[in-house]
CSV table of C-alpha atoms in Angstrom, one decimal:
chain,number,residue,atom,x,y,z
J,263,UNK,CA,-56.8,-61.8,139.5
J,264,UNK,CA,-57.5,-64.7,137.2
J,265,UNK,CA,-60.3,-63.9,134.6
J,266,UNK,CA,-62.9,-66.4,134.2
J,267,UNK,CA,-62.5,-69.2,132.4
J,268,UNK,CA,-59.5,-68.5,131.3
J,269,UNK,CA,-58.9,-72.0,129.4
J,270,UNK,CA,-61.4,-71.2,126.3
J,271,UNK,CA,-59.6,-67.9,125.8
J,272,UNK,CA,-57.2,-68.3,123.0
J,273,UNK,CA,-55.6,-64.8,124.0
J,274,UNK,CA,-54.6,-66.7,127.3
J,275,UNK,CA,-52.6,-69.7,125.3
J,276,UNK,CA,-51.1,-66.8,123.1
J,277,UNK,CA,-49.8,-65.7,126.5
J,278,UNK,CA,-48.4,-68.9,128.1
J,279,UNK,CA,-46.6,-69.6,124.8
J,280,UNK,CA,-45.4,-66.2,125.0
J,281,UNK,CA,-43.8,-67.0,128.9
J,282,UNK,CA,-42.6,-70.2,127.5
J,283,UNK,CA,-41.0,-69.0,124.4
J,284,UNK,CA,-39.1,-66.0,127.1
J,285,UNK,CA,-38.2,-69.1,129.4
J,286,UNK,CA,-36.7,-71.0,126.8
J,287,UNK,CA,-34.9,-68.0,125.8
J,288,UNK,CA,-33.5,-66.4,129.1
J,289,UNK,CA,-33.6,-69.5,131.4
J,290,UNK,CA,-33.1,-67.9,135.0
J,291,UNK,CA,-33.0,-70.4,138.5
J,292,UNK,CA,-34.8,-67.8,140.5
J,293,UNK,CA,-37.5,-66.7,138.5
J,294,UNK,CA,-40.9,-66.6,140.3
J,295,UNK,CA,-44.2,-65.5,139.3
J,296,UNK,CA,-46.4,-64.1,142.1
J,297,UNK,CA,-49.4,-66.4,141.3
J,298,UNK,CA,-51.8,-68.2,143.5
J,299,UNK,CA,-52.1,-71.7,143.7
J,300,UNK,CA,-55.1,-71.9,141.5
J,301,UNK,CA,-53.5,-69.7,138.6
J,302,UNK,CA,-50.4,-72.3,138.9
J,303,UNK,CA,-52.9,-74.8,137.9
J,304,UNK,CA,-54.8,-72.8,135.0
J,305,UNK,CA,-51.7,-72.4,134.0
J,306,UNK,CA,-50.0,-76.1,134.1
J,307,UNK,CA,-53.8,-77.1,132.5
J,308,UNK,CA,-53.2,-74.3,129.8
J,309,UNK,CA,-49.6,-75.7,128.6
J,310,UNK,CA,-51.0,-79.4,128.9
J,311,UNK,CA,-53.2,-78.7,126.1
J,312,UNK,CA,-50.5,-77.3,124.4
J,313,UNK,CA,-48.1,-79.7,125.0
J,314,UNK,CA,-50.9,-82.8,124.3
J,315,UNK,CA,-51.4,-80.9,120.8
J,316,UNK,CA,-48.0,-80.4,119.5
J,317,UNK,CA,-47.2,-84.0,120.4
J,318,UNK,CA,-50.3,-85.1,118.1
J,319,UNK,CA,-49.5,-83.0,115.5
J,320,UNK,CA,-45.6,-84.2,115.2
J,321,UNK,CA,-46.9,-87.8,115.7
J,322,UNK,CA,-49.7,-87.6,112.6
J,323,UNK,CA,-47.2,-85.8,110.6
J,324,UNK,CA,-44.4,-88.7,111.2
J,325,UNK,CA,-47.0,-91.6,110.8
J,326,UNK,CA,-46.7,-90.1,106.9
J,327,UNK,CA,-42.8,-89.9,107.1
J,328,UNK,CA,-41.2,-92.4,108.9
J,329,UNK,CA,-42.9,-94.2,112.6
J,330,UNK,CA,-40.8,-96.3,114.3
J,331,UNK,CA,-42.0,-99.1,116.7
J,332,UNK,CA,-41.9,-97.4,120.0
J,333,UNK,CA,-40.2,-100.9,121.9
J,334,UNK,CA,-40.7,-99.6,125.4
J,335,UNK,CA,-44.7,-99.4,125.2
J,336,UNK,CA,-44.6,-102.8,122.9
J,337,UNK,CA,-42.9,-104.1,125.9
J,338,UNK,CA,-45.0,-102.4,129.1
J,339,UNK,CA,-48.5,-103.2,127.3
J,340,UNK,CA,-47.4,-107.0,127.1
J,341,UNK,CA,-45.9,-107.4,130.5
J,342,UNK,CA,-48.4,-105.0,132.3
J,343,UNK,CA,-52.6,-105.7,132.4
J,344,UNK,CA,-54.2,-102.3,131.8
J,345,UNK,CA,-54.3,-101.0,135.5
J,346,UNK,CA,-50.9,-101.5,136.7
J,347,UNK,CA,-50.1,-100.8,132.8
J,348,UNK,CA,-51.6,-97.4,133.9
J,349,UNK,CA,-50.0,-96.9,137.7
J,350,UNK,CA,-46.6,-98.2,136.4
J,351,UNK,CA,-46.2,-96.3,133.0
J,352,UNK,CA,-48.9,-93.2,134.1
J,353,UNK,CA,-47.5,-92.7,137.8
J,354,UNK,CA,-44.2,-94.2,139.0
J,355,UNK,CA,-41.8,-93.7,135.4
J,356,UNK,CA,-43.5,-90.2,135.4
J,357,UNK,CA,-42.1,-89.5,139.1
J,358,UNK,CA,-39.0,-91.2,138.5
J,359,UNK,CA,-38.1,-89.5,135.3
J,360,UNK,CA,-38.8,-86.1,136.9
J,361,UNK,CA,-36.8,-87.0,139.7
J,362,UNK,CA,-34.2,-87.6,137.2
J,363,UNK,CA,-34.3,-84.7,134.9
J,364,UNK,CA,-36.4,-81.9,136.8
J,365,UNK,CA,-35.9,-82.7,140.4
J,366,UNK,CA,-32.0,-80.4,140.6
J,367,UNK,CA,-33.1,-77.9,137.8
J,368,UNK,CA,-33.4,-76.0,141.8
J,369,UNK,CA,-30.1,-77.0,143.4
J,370,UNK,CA,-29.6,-78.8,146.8
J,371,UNK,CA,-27.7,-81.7,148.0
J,372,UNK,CA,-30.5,-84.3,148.5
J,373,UNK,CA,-31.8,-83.5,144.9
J,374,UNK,CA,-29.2,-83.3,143.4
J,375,UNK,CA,-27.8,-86.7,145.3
J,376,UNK,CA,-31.5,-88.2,143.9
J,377,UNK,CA,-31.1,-87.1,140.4
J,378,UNK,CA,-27.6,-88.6,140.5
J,379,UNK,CA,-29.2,-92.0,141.8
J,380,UNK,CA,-31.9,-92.3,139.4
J,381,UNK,CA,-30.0,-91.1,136.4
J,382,UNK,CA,-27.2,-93.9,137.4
J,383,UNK,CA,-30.0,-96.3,137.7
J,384,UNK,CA,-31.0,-95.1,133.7
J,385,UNK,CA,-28.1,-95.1,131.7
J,386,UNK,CA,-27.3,-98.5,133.6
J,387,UNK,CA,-30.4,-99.6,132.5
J,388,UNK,CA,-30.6,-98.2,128.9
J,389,UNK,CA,-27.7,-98.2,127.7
J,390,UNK,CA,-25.4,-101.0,129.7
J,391,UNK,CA,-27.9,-103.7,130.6
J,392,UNK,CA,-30.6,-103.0,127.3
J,393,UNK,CA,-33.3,-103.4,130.2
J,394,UNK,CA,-36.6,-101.6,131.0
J,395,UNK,CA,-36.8,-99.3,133.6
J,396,UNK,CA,-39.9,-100.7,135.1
J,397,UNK,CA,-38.4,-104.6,134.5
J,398,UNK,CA,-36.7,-106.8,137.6
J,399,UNK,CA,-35.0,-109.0,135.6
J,400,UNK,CA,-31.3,-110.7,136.7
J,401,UNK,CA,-29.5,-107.4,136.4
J,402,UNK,CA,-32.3,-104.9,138.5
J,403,UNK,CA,-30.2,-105.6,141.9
J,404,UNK,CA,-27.4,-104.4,139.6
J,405,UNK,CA,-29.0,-101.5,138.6
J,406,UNK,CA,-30.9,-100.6,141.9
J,407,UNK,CA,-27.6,-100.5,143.9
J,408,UNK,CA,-25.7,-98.8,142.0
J,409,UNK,CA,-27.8,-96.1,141.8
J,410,UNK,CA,-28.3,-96.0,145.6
J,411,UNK,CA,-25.0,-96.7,146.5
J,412,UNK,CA,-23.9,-93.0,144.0
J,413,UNK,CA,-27.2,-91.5,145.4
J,414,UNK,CA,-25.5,-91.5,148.9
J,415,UNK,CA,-22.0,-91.0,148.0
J,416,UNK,CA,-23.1,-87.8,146.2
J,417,UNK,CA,-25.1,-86.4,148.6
J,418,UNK,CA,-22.4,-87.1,151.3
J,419,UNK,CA,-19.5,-85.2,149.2
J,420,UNK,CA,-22.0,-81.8,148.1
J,421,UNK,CA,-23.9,-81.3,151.6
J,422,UNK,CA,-20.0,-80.9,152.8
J,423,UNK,CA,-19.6,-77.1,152.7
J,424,UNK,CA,-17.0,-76.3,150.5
J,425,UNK,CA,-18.8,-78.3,148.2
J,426,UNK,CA,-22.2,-77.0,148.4
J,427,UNK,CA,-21.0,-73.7,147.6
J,428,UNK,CA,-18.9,-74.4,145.1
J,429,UNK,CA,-22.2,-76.4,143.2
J,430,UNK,CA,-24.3,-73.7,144.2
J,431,UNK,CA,-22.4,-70.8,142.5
J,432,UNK,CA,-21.8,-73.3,139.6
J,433,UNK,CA,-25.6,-73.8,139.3
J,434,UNK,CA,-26.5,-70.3,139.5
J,435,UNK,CA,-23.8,-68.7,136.7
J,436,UNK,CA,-24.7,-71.7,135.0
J,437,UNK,CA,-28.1,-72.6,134.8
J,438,UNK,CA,-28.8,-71.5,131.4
J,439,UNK,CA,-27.0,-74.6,130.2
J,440,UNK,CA,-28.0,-76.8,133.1
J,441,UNK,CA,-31.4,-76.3,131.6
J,442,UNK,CA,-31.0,-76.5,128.0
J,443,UNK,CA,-28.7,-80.1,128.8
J,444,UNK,CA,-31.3,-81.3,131.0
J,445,UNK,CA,-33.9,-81.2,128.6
J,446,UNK,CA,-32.2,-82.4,125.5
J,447,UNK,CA,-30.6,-85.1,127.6
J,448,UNK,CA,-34.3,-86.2,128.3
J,449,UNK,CA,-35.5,-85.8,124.8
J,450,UNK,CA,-32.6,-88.1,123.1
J,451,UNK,CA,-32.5,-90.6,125.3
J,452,UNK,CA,-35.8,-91.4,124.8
J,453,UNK,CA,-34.0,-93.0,121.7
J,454,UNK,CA,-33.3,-96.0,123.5
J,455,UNK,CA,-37.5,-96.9,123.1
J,456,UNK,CA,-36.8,-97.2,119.3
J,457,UNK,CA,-34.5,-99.9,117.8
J,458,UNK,CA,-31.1,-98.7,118.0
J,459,UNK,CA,-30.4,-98.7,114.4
J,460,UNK,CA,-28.5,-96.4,111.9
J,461,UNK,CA,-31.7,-94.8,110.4
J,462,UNK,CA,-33.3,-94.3,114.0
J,463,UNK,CA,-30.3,-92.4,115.2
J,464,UNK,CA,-30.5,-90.2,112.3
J,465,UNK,CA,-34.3,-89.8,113.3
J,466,UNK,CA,-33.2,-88.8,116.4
J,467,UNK,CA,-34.1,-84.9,116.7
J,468,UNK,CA,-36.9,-85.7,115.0
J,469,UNK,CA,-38.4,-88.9,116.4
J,470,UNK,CA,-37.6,-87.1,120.3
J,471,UNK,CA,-39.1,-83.7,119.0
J,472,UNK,CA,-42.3,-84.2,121.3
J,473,UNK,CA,-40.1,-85.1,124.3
J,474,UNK,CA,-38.2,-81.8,123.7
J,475,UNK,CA,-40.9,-79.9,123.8
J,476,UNK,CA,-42.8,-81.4,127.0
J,477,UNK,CA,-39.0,-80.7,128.3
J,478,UNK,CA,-39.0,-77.3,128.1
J,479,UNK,CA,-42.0,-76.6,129.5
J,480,UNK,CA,-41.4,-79.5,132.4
J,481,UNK,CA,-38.8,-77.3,132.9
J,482,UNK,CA,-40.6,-73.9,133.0
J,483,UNK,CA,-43.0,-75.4,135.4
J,484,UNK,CA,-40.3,-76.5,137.8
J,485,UNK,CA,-38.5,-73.7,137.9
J,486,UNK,CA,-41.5,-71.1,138.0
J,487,UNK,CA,-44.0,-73.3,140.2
J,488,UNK,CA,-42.6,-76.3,141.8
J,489,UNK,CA,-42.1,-79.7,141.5
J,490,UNK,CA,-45.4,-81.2,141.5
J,491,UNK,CA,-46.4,-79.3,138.7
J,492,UNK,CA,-44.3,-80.8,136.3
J,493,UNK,CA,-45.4,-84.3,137.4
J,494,UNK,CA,-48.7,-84.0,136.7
J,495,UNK,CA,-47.9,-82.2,133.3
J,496,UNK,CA,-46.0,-85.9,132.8
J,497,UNK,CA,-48.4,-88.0,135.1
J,498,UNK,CA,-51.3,-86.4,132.9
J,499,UNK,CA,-49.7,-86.9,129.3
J,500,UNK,CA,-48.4,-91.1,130.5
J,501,UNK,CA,-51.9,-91.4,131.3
J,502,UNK,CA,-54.1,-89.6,128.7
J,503,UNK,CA,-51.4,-91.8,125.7
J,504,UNK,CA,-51.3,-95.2,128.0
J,505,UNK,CA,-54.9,-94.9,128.1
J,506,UNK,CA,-55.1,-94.6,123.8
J,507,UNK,CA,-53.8,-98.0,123.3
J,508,UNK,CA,-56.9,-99.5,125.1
J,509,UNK,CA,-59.2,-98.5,122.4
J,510,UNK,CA,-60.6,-100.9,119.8
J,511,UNK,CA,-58.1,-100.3,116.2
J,512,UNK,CA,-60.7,-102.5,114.4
């Protein structure tokens, strides 16, 4: 039984950091907390604030250190008026990137075909075509079939039997690393929204620190509550930032 108002109780944060901390630890694919729906969401709330406050406090410290332009929200706030700024950057990247990262933390064919898909869609992106994820420029037909045209071809080859069993054993004697590559893999490419220069790359664990961390936890929450409860950690934290930049600096 959840105690009330569990949010203003710092013993309760002590305790989520506590199950994070294990997580991060001892990853396991099958771990499940008996928890109702509305303790899920105490919960997600509870590592939100958590999450929202390490991120500021790495972000002041670097402004003193070293703060990079971040090119991918230069580029969304000039191409995007502040509502689709806010549906495009605070609701469809958030799906998309959980999709790509989060989505086959849980094995099965179709998720793992969709990860495959979406993850050929950013690296082709990123790091082939120097694009924008959320930009249709002359290569996004490039980009967008590509990833469809793996998305099916994978899920094809690992809903064939032999196949599915063979990822499914690999995924559960594995998982520890599936997790850890999953969330550093999100963290450092997240590079590619600073310049790519020499000094930037050697920034990297630093400059991709918050992203690490709202990794971890992204996911904790997919493995221990479901999907949707890592989108709106994301969905939440686009928003909350995206919605920053439309306050007077003057």
């Amino acid at each position: 039984m959840t105690t009330p108002y569990p949010l203003i109780k710092p013993k309760y944060y002590i305790s989520l950091i506590k199950d994070l901390l294990r997580f991060i630890k001892y990853p396991e694919d099958n771990l499940t907390e008996n928890k109702t729906v509305k303790n899920k969401v105490y919960d997600t709330i509870g590592l939100f604030f958590i999450k929202v406050i390490f991120s500021i406090t790495v972000a002041s410290l670097l402004q003193f250190i070293y703060e990079p332009e971040n090119l991918t929200s230069t580029s969304m706030t000039k191409r995007f008026p502040p509502l689709l700024l806010l549906v495009v950057g605070g609701i469809i990247l958030p799906l998309f990137e959980e999709i790509t990262f989060r989505l086959s933390l849980k094995f099965k064919p179709i998720y793992f075909a969709l990860t495959s898909g979406t993850f050929t869609y950013y690296i082709l992106t990123k790091a082939v075509f120097k694009s924008r994820l959320s930009m249709i420029d002359d290569t996004f037909w490039y980009r967008f079939l590509a990833g469809a045209f793996i998305l099916l071809i994978v899920y094809v080859l690992s809903s064939r039997r032999p196949t599915r069993q063979a990822l499914q054993q690999f995924w559960k004697k594995q998982f520890k690393w599936i997790y850890y590559v999953s969330c550093i893999s999100f963290a450092w490419l997240h590079i590619f929204n600073f310049e790519l220069n020499l000094i930037n790359l050697l920034w990297l664990p630093i400059l991709t620190l918050p992203q690490l961390f709202s990794a971890f936890i992204a996911g904790y929450t997919r493995i221990v509550f479901g999907f949707q409860y890592p989108l709106f950690l994301h969905i939440c934290t686009n928003v909350l930032f995206l919605s920053l930049t439309f306050l007077p600096l003057d």
